[in-house]
């Protein structure tokens, strides 16, 4: 009977429809429509015409930053602080990730022989334990820790390290579980202890991916460190907030240029490290294939220098810089771990926790909490829809051309690509709260200013991630079509776009999950949703309300994560 | 230019007569003292290579791995440029064939790569349809992308290689052999004057290899077009091709009509092969 169905399907004159995808597409249109309507569509109620002069004032200051010697000195010092936050935060995240990643793998909980079981109590417990910190943005940790520790570098380090550690654990666990289990099974069967077999059989195969991801996390930490500064942790972000309060745009741009510089450098470093890693992985893979089947002629065109995985000088240097950077940053920030259990901190933490329990919904009751939760979802949907619509074409226009063609046309393209990449760098280096401050000049408070601010920021991040997908894309299908007579746009439509479309959407969904958490940081400038609520509650020391809001955020995050996972499954 | 007009709109595996080409004595492919050196390799991938392919010829490139067969095919497709020497493809130097104005010429080249070079997330039908991108305007191509073009012709091309039932499957869900046949179906649908195939039957079983080689050879049977294929199976090459070019270490060992190739020739090649690997 099955064969009858199959044989009928291919006789159709049109391809069979993928109903799950159509379903998600319709759902997406509905959700975006609902988000737009809850944000409002009447321009006279939304746009503040008189704000444009301030916006242009802000951007004009871009070209005349305050470069007085004292300012420059301050900027350099604060840049070092922000970089140190990021480095120590990422190091903590990595440490947590290495332990948590192992604990979260399915295989570490699986019995000696026999099938993997997901239902083991130990596995479930650790999953739940790591889900809560993952659902909270760094700023939420920052706000709480500032109240306990005051202005202490530990605030930023812990605020970055804890949630990033939880995310890193989850990703590490997935990477480790992706490694074929055969090697580990054989070791275990030969009598090796569970952890020994894991460390010898599984970890070495995933090491490259783990390193690559750790570098991506550092890149994220840097942006996070800037945002944390704004809520009072110190560094460039803190100075940025001070200059904004006194409306010194020229000083703001001094700090922003510093942020753009370090953010650009970190992005570049991270992508070079990851590309080298990929090249090495590809090379290793190729070697295996060559040995397995002699068919592969040696002229595939990929020629990598013959230094092995450990021989790559750039990778070794990067590892060395990181290893030395951690103690240097520790010394520079004068980190004192004992502050964590100082009497004052313990007392404040005790007060905070006794205030915080049981959670209450506040005067607005459960209804207001629900409304705010829905606003948060709408905010994230709007911002990501806009970011995706802008970033996807930008990623194509901004990519580095693969061919070394010359001539005026190629020159213009290259310059345009460079300019666009710079615009995207600026849009992701300027922290979202700063974008929100600027957007609020021209948009009346509500959902839109937060959505636009997050959209600008996420377009920069998404454009970069999509650009990486494009640059790592196999160019052979497109080149074959062109060699067979296809035009460049034809090859783009038939080969490149369909090959990357799935990855683009998956990245958009991933950023949507992150955007839900990020709504908190634009909420701080009083835009909308659970973020504004959280900000009001923390400034009023209403900790039982804070806990209720955090729980609401947790629920929203879970729902969004599950939805996103469902859509991504339909993309495969 | 005129030749391209005649090839445009040619149907896939149809047996209908093709309009005769205006230039018949010109070789479809001409290699003149061609050498290719890759960075970091201690010897040239091919060196001092001169040969031509005339209309109607079915050329098999045979030889051990690393002998330069794939490089020759990449050169003939304009995908690799020679370090020295000149390659003329359908009368156009490969240095300039990538130019926009030579698109009509390029649309007469059919390529079955060793890596198939298909677009994984697309359906087999769309990958086959991509064979005519050189003949279609962009709006026409985009329309096809949404709704696969001449379905009957696509079906016929897939049927010729025995996978008509996979027409609506996602290409990356197909097996290696099915993907290889999809790539071949694409060139059948394209109907090129110069068909270049890098190990076109490497992933197929013997019976299927025989059938697919027959389909490919038939493409050059009308005397106006040519097939150049690299192959591992020398007897199969002898059965379906009119000329054998044997390669080793980037040089031609012998180049003669299939009817002249004896068992001694082939075993000499295998002997060299063994010596080379020792």
GROMACS .gro file of C-alpha atoms in nm, chain A residues 20-286:
model
  267
   20UNK     CA    1   0.405   2.161   0.814
   21UNK     CA    2   0.601   2.444   0.653
   22UNK     CA    3   0.293   2.611   0.514
   23UNK     CA    4   0.139   2.589   0.859
   24UNK     CA    5   0.436   2.762   1.019
   25UNK     CA    6   0.437   3.025   0.744
   26UNK     CA    7   0.071   3.108   0.807
   27UNK     CA    8   0.133   3.111   1.183
   28UNK     CA    9   0.425   3.347   1.131
   29UNK     CA   10   0.220   3.590   0.922
   30UNK     CA   11  -0.055   3.584   1.186
   31UNK     CA   12   0.188   3.644   1.473
   32UNK     CA   13   0.366   3.931   1.294
   33UNK     CA   14   0.027   4.084   1.208
   34UNK     CA   15  -0.085   4.054   1.567
   35UNK     CA   16   0.242   4.212   1.689
   36UNK     CA   17   0.205   4.506   1.452
   37UNK     CA   18  -0.153   4.565   1.559
   38UNK     CA   19  -0.067   4.551   1.929
   39UNK     CA   20   0.213   4.801   1.872
   40UNK     CA   21  -0.021   5.034   1.684
   41UNK     CA   22  -0.011   5.155   1.325
   42UNK     CA   23  -0.124   5.518   1.335
   43UNK     CA   24   0.185   5.725   1.244
   44UNK     CA   25   0.061   6.049   1.402
   45UNK     CA   26   0.035   5.872   1.736
   46UNK     CA   27   0.371   5.701   1.694
   47UNK     CA   28   0.616   5.942   1.534
   48UNK     CA   29   0.741   6.253   1.709
   49UNK     CA   30   0.839   6.482   1.420
   50UNK     CA   31   1.022   6.723   1.645
   51UNK     CA   32   1.275   6.460   1.751
   52UNK     CA   33   1.459   6.439   1.419
   53UNK     CA   34   1.691   6.730   1.495
   54UNK     CA   35   1.816   6.550   1.805
   55UNK     CA   36   1.872   6.231   1.606
   56UNK     CA   37   2.074   6.417   1.346
   57UNK     CA   38   2.264   6.593   1.625
   58UNK     CA   39   2.352   6.254   1.768
   59UNK     CA   40   2.477   6.116   1.439
   60UNK     CA   41   2.666   6.432   1.349
   61UNK     CA   42   2.863   6.392   1.671
   62UNK     CA   43   2.987   6.065   1.526
   63UNK     CA   44   3.242   6.261   1.323
   64UNK     CA   45   3.353   6.493   1.604
   65UNK     CA   46   3.416   6.277   1.907
   66UNK     CA   47   3.578   6.436   2.211
   67UNK     CA   48   3.946   6.355   2.170
   68UNK     CA   49   4.091   6.566   2.453
   69UNK     CA   50   4.383   6.389   2.627
   70UNK     CA   51   4.191   6.326   2.949
   71UNK     CA   52   3.901   6.176   2.752
   72UNK     CA   53   4.131   5.954   2.550
   73UNK     CA   54   4.302   5.834   2.865
   74UNK     CA   55   3.967   5.762   3.030
   75UNK     CA   56   3.846   5.578   2.721
   76UNK     CA   57   4.152   5.357   2.708
   77UNK     CA   58   4.120   5.273   3.077
   78UNK     CA   59   3.749   5.196   3.050
   79UNK     CA   60   3.803   4.992   2.733
   80UNK     CA   61   4.049   4.777   2.924
   81UNK     CA   62   3.784   4.732   3.194
   82UNK     CA   63   3.517   4.626   2.944
   83UNK     CA   64   3.753   4.385   2.767
   84UNK     CA   65   3.855   4.241   3.105
   85UNK     CA   66   3.489   4.190   3.200
   86UNK     CA   67   3.432   4.008   2.874
   87UNK     CA   68   3.742   3.792   2.906
   88UNK     CA   69   3.677   3.687   3.267
   89UNK     CA   70   3.305   3.643   3.199
   90UNK     CA   71   3.379   3.422   2.899
   91UNK     CA   72   3.638   3.227   3.100
   92UNK     CA   73   3.382   3.161   3.374
   93UNK     CA   74   3.125   3.062   3.112
   94UNK     CA   75   3.376   2.822   2.960
   95UNK     CA   76   3.457   2.669   3.299
   96UNK     CA   77   3.088   2.621   3.375
   97UNK     CA   78   3.032   2.495   3.022
   98UNK     CA   79   3.300   2.228   3.049
   99UNK     CA   80   3.149   2.082   3.365
  100UNK     CA   81   2.785   2.148   3.272
  101UNK     CA   82   2.836   2.030   2.915
  102UNK     CA   83   2.950   1.689   3.035
  103UNK     CA   84   2.668   1.666   3.290
  104UNK     CA   85   2.407   1.754   3.028
  105UNK     CA   86   2.512   1.495   2.769
  106UNK     CA   87   2.280   1.203   2.725
  107UNK     CA   88   2.562   0.955   2.705
  108UNK     CA   89   2.712   1.031   3.046
  109UNK     CA   90   2.380   0.926   3.203
  110UNK     CA   91   2.325   0.624   2.984
  111UNK     CA   92   2.377   0.273   3.123
  112UNK     CA   93   2.690   0.071   3.057
  113UNK     CA   94   2.546  -0.106   2.758
  114UNK     CA   95   2.204  -0.085   2.603
  115UNK     CA   96   2.018   0.206   2.453
  116UNK     CA   97   2.031   0.573   2.545
  117UNK     CA   98   1.748   0.686   2.761
  118UNK     CA   99   1.640   1.045   2.786
  119UNK     CA  100   1.418   0.984   3.087
  120UNK     CA  101   1.694   0.928   3.344
  121UNK     CA  102   1.624   1.137   3.659
  122UNK     CA  103   1.981   1.270   3.672
  123UNK     CA  104   1.966   1.393   3.314
  124UNK     CA  105   1.625   1.555   3.359
  125UNK     CA  106   1.730   1.726   3.683
  126UNK     CA  107   2.041   1.881   3.529
  127UNK     CA  108   1.846   1.994   3.221
  128UNK     CA  109   1.593   2.180   3.437
  129UNK     CA  110   1.867   2.320   3.660
  130UNK     CA  111   2.043   2.478   3.361
  131UNK     CA  112   1.727   2.600   3.187
  132UNK     CA  113   1.647   2.874   3.441
  133UNK     CA  114   1.972   3.076   3.421
  134UNK     CA  115   1.964   3.033   3.044
  135UNK     CA  116   1.628   3.205   3.021
  136UNK     CA  117   1.757   3.516   3.199
  137UNK     CA  118   1.944   3.795   3.027
  138UNK     CA  119   2.282   3.901   3.169
  139UNK     CA  120   2.127   4.233   3.267
  140UNK     CA  121   1.878   4.064   3.500
  141UNK     CA  122   2.169   3.904   3.683
  142UNK     CA  123   2.347   4.238   3.672
  143UNK     CA  124   2.057   4.424   3.830
  144UNK     CA  125   2.026   4.172   4.112
  145UNK     CA  126   2.401   4.143   4.175
  146UNK     CA  127   2.450   4.520   4.181
  147UNK     CA  128   2.212   4.534   4.473
  148UNK     CA  129   2.412   4.273   4.664
  149UNK     CA  130   2.772   4.353   4.569
  150UNK     CA  131   2.752   4.719   4.478
  151UNK     CA  132   2.997   4.851   4.218
  152UNK     CA  133   3.227   4.549   4.204
  153UNK     CA  134   3.387   4.388   3.896
  154UNK     CA  135   3.239   4.059   4.018
  155UNK     CA  136   2.894   4.188   3.918
  156UNK     CA  137   2.985   4.196   3.549
  157UNK     CA  138   3.188   3.874   3.558
  158UNK     CA  139   2.915   3.674   3.730
  159UNK     CA  140   2.636   3.837   3.528
  160UNK     CA  141   2.809   3.730   3.206
  161UNK     CA  142   2.951   3.402   3.330
  162UNK     CA  143   2.640   3.245   3.483
  163UNK     CA  144   2.386   3.275   3.198
  164UNK     CA  145   2.654   3.227   2.930
  165UNK     CA  146   2.781   2.928   3.124
  166UNK     CA  147   2.435   2.775   3.110
  167UNK     CA  148   2.405   2.838   2.736
  168UNK     CA  149   2.755   2.708   2.676
  169UNK     CA  150   2.675   2.392   2.874
  170UNK     CA  151   2.374   2.322   2.656
  171UNK     CA  152   2.564   2.379   2.331
  172UNK     CA  153   2.866   2.179   2.450
  173UNK     CA  154   2.636   1.892   2.547
  174UNK     CA  155   2.478   1.897   2.200
  175UNK     CA  156   2.817   1.901   2.029
  176UNK     CA  157   2.940   1.616   2.247
  177UNK     CA  158   2.626   1.412   2.186
  178UNK     CA  159   2.675   1.460   1.811
  179UNK     CA  160   3.003   1.267   1.827
  180UNK     CA  161   2.953   0.906   1.713
  181UNK     CA  162   2.940   0.692   2.023
  182UNK     CA  163   3.125   0.388   1.884
  183UNK     CA  164   3.468   0.489   2.016
  184UNK     CA  165   3.337   0.544   2.365
  185UNK     CA  166   3.134   0.222   2.360
  186UNK     CA  167   3.440   0.021   2.267
  187UNK     CA  168   3.643   0.171   2.551
  188UNK     CA  169   3.365   0.102   2.798
  189UNK     CA  170   3.325  -0.252   2.672
  190UNK     CA  171   3.698  -0.299   2.730
  191UNK     CA  172   3.651  -0.206   3.095
  192UNK     CA  173   3.724   0.169   3.104
  193UNK     CA  174   3.536   0.371   3.364
  194UNK     CA  175   3.247   0.581   3.238
  195UNK     CA  176   3.415   0.920   3.265
  196UNK     CA  177   3.749   0.788   3.137
  197UNK     CA  178   3.582   0.641   2.831
  198UNK     CA  179   3.403   0.970   2.774
  199UNK     CA  180   3.719   1.180   2.806
  200UNK     CA  181   3.923   0.953   2.579
  201UNK     CA  182   3.658   0.837   2.334
  202UNK     CA  183   3.428   1.135   2.286
  203UNK     CA  184   3.585   1.466   2.396
  204UNK     CA  185   3.882   1.463   2.153
  205UNK     CA  186   3.647   1.436   1.858
  206UNK     CA  187   3.453   1.746   1.962
  207UNK     CA  188   3.740   1.966   2.080
  208UNK     CA  189   3.757   2.175   1.764
  209UNK     CA  190   3.388   2.262   1.774
  210UNK     CA  191   3.408   2.342   2.145
  211UNK     CA  192   3.697   2.586   2.091
  212UNK     CA  193   3.518   2.745   1.799
  213UNK     CA  194   3.205   2.800   2.008
  214UNK     CA  195   3.406   2.938   2.302
  215UNK     CA  196   3.540   3.210   2.074
  216UNK     CA  197   3.192   3.298   1.957
  217UNK     CA  198   3.092   3.330   2.324
  218UNK     CA  199   3.379   3.571   2.388
  219UNK     CA  200   3.252   3.786   2.103
  220UNK     CA  201   2.904   3.787   2.268
  221UNK     CA  202   3.058   3.859   2.610
  222UNK     CA  203   3.213   4.176   2.479
  223UNK     CA  204   2.880   4.316   2.364
  224UNK     CA  205   2.723   4.201   2.688
  225UNK     CA  206   2.995   4.371   2.896
  226UNK     CA  207   2.909   4.702   2.732
  227UNK     CA  208   2.540   4.665   2.810
  228UNK     CA  209   2.615   4.566   3.170
  229UNK     CA  210   2.813   4.885   3.210
  230UNK     CA  211   2.499   5.081   3.136
  231UNK     CA  212   2.314   4.922   3.429
  232UNK     CA  213   2.600   5.022   3.657
  233UNK     CA  214   2.870   4.757   3.641
  234UNK     CA  215   3.140   4.997   3.516
  235UNK     CA  216   3.350   5.015   3.202
  236UNK     CA  217   3.264   5.181   2.871
  237UNK     CA  218   2.891   5.124   2.913
  238UNK     CA  219   2.885   5.307   3.245
  239UNK     CA  220   3.072   5.607   3.102
  240UNK     CA  221   2.836   5.600   2.805
  241UNK     CA  222   2.536   5.626   3.034
  242UNK     CA  223   2.695   5.915   3.228
  243UNK     CA  224   2.766   6.113   2.909
  244UNK     CA  225   2.419   6.049   2.786
  245UNK     CA  226   2.267   6.186   3.105
  246UNK     CA  227   2.458   6.509   3.048
  247UNK     CA  228   2.374   6.491   2.673
  248UNK     CA  229   2.742   6.504   2.575
  249UNK     CA  230   2.711   6.332   2.237
  250UNK     CA  231   3.075   6.404   2.149
  251UNK     CA  232   3.188   6.212   2.457
  252UNK     CA  233   2.940   5.934   2.386
  253UNK     CA  234   3.094   5.887   2.045
  254UNK     CA  235   3.442   5.867   2.190
  255UNK     CA  236   3.324   5.567   2.391
  256UNK     CA  237   3.117   5.430   2.105
  257UNK     CA  238   3.412   5.441   1.866
  258UNK     CA  239   3.613   5.247   2.123
  259UNK     CA  240   3.331   4.991   2.142
  260UNK     CA  241   3.311   4.968   1.763
  261UNK     CA  242   3.684   4.914   1.748
  262UNK     CA  243   3.705   4.635   2.007
  263UNK     CA  244   3.386   4.474   1.882
  264UNK     CA  245   3.516   4.473   1.525
  265UNK     CA  246   3.851   4.334   1.637
  266UNK     CA  247   3.684   4.059   1.842
  267UNK     CA  248   3.452   3.964   1.555
  268UNK     CA  249   3.743   3.944   1.316
  269UNK     CA  250   3.955   3.741   1.556
  270UNK     CA  251   3.673   3.505   1.633
  271UNK     CA  252   3.584   3.444   1.268
  272UNK     CA  253   3.948   3.393   1.166
  273UNK     CA  254   3.996   3.141   1.447
  274UNK     CA  255   3.676   2.964   1.353
  275UNK     CA  256   3.755   2.961   0.982
  276UNK     CA  257   4.102   2.817   1.049
  277UNK     CA  258   3.942   2.557   1.264
  278UNK     CA  259   3.693   2.474   0.987
  279UNK     CA  260   3.969   2.461   0.728
  280UNK     CA  261   4.158   2.218   0.947
  281UNK     CA  262   3.847   2.009   1.001
  282UNK     CA  263   3.783   2.006   0.626
  283UNK     CA  264   4.142   1.907   0.565
  284UNK     CA  265   4.125   1.623   0.815
  285UNK     CA  266   3.796   1.513   0.663
  286UNK     CA  267   3.944   1.523   0.314
   0.00000   0.00000   0.00000
